[in-house]
C-alpha positions as a Markdown table, in Angstrom:
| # | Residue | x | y | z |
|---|---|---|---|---|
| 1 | Unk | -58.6 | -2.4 | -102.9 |
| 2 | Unk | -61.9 | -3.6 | -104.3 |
| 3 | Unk | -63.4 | -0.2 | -104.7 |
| 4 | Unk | -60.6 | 0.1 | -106.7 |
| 5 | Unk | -60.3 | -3.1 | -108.6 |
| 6 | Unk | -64.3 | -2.8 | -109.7 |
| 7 | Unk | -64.1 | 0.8 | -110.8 |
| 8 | Unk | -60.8 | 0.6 | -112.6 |
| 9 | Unk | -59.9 | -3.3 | -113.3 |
| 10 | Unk | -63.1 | -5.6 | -113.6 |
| 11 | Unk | -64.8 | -3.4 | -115.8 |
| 12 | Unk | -62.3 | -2.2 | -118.0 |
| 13 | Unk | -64.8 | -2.1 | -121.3 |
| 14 | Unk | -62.7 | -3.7 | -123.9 |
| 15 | Unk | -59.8 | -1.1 | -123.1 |
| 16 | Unk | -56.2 | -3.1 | -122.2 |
| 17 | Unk | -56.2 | -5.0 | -119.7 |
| 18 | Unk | -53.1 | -3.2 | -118.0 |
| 19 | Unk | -55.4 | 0.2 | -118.8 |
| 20 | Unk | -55.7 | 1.0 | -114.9 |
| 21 | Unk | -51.9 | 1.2 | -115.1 |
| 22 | Unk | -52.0 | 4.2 | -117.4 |
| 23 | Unk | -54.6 | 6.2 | -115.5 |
| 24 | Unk | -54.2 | 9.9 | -115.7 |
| 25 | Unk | -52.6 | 11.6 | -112.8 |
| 26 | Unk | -55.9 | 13.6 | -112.0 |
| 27 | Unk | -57.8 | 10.2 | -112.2 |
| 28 | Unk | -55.6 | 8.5 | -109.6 |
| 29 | Unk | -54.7 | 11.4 | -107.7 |
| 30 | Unk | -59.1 | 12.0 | -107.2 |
| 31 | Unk | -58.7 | 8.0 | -106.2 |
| 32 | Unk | -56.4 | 8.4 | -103.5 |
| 33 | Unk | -58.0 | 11.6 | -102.1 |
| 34 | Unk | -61.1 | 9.4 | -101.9 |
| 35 | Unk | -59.1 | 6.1 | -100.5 |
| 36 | Unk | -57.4 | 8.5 | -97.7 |
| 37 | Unk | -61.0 | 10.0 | -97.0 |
| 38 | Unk | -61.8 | 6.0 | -96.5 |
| 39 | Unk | -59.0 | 5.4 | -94.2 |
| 40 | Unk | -59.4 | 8.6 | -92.2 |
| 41 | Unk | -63.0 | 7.3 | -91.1 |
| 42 | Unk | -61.6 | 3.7 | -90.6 |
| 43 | Unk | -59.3 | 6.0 | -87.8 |
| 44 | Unk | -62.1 | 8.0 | -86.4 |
| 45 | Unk | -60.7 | 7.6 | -82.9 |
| 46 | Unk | -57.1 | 8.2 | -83.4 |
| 47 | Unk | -58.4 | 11.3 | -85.2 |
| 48 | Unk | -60.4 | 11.9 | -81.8 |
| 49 | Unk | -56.8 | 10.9 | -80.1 |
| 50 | Unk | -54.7 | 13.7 | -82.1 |
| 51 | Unk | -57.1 | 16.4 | -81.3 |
| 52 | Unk | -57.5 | 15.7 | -77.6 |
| 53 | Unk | -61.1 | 14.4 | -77.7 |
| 54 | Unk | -60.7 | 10.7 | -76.7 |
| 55 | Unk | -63.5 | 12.0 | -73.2 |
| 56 | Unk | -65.4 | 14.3 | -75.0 |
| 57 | Unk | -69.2 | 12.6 | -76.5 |
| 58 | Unk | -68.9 | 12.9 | -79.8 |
| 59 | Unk | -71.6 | 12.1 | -83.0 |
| 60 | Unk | -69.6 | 11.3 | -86.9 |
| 61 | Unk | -70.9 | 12.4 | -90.0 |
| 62 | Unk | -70.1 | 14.4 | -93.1 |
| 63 | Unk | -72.1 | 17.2 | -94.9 |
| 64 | Unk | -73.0 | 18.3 | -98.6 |
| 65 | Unk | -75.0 | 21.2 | -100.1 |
| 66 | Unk | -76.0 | 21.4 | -103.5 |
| 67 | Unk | -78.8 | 23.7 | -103.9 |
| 68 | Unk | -79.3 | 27.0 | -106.0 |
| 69 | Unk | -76.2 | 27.3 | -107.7 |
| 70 | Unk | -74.1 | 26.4 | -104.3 |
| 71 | Unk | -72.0 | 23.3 | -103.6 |
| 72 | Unk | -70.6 | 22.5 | -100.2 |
| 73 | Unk | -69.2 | 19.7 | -98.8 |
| 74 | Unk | -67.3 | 18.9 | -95.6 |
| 75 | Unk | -65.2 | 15.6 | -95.4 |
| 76 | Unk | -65.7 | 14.8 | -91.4 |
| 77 | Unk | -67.7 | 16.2 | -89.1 |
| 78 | Unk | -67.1 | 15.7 | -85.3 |
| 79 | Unk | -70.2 | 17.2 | -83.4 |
| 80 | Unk | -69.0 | 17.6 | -79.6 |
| 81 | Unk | -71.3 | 17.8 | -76.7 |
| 82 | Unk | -68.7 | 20.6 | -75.2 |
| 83 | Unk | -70.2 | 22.7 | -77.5 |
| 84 | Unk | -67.8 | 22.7 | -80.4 |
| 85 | Unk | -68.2 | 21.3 | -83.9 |
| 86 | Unk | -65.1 | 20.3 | -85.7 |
| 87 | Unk | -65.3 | 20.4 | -89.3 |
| 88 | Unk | -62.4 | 18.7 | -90.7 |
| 89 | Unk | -60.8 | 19.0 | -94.4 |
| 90 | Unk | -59.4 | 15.7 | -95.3 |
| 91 | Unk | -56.6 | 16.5 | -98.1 |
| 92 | Unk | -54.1 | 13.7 | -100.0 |
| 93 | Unk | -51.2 | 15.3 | -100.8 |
| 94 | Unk | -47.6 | 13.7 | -103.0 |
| 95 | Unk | -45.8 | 15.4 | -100.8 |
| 96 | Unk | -45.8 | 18.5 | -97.9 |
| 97 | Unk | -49.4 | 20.0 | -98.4 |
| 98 | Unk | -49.2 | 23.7 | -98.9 |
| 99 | Unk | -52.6 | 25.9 | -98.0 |
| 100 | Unk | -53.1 | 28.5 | -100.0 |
| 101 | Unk | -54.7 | 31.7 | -99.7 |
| 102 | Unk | -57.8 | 31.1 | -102.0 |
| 103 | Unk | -58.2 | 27.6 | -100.4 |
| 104 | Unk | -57.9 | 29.3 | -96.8 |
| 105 | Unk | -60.5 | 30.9 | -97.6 |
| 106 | Unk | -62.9 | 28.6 | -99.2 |
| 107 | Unk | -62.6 | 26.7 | -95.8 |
| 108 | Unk | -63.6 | 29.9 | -94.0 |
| 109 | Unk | -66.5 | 30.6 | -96.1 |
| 110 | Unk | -67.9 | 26.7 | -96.5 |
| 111 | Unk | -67.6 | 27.3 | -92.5 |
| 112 | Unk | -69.5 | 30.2 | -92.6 |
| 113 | Unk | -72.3 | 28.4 | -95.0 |
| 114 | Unk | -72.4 | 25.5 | -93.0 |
| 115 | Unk | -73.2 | 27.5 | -89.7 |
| 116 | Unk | -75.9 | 29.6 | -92.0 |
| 117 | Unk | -77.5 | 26.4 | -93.2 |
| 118 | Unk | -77.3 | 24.3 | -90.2 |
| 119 | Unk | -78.6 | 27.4 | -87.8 |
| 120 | Unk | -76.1 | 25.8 | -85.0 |
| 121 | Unk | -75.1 | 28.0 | -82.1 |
| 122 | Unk | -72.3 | 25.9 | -81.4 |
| 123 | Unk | -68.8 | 27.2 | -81.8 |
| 124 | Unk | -66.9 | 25.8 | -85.4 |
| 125 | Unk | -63.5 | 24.7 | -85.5 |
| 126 | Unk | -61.6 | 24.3 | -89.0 |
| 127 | Unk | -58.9 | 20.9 | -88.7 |
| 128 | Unk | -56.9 | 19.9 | -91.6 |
| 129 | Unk | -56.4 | 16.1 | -91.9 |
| 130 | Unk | -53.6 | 15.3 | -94.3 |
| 131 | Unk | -51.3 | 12.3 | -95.2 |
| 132 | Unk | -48.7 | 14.7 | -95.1 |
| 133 | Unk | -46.9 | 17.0 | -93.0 |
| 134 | Unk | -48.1 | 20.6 | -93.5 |
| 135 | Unk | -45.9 | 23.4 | -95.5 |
| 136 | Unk | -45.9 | 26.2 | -92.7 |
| 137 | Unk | -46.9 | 29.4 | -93.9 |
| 138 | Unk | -49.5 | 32.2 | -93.0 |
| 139 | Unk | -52.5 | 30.7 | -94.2 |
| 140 | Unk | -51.6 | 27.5 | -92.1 |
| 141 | Unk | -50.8 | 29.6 | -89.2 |
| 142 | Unk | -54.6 | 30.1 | -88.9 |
| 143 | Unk | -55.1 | 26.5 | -88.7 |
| 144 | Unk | -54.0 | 25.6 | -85.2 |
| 145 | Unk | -55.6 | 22.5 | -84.9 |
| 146 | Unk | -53.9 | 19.8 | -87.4 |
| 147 | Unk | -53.8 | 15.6 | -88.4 |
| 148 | Unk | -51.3 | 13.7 | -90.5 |
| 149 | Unk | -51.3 | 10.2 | -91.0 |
| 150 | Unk | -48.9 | 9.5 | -87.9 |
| 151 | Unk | -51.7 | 10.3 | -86.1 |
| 152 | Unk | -54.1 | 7.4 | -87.7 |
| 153 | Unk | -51.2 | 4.9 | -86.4 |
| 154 | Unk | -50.7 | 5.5 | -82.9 |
């Protein structure tokens, strides 16, 4: 809430005073991708729990890329010492989250760049983290390996 309340309230420049009230659906819907990104690495073992790593050694981080014309950025990352690397997609969604095709495959190629980049040799895993349950359909069919926010509160 105090992320929030200085980026929307305490500075509100002369606008109303209600103004944050009135914030445009991409506005608030860009806050509570950002606020569920916050509460996903609040549940960083939980996460672990859902995916079946709670033994496993792991090291946290996140990854971005912004160089010659190519952005990249991966939410989570759980390095594994078994010799896996789980990069995890953290999505907020108003309701059931539905993968699409050209989404589907932005995932597989940011994969692909992130194994270029980083030179690793370990295998990658794709997981989708949502606050919602998942749509099924044949693009989430190739995600096996899933999180909703029942997961975070177990």
């Amino acid at each position: 809430y105090s992320f929030f309340y200085i980026k929307f309230v305490a500075k509100y420049n002369g606008k109303e005073e209600d103004h944050w009230s009135k914030l445009s659906d991409t506005i608030k819907n860009n806050w509570y991708g950002y606020a569920f990104e916050q509460v996903c690495f609040n549940h960083i073992n939980q996460i672990k729990q859902a995916l079946g790593l709670t033994i496993i050694s792991t090291e946290i981080s996140s990854w971005y890329y912004n160089k010659d014309g190519i952005k990249a950025q991966i939410d989570l990352i759980i390095d594994r010492k078994d010799n896996y690397i789980d990069l995890c997609e953290i999505k907020y969604s108003s309701s059931s989250y539905i993968l699409t095709k050209d989404y589907s495959e932005y995932l597989e190629e940011r994969k692909e760049l992130f194994r270029q980049l980083s030179k690793t040799s370990k295998s990658l895993r794709l997981v989708l983290i949502s606050n919602r349950d998942f749509k099924e359909n044949k693009y989430t069919a190739n995600f096996k390996t899933r999180v909703n926010i029942l997961d975070l509160y177990k």
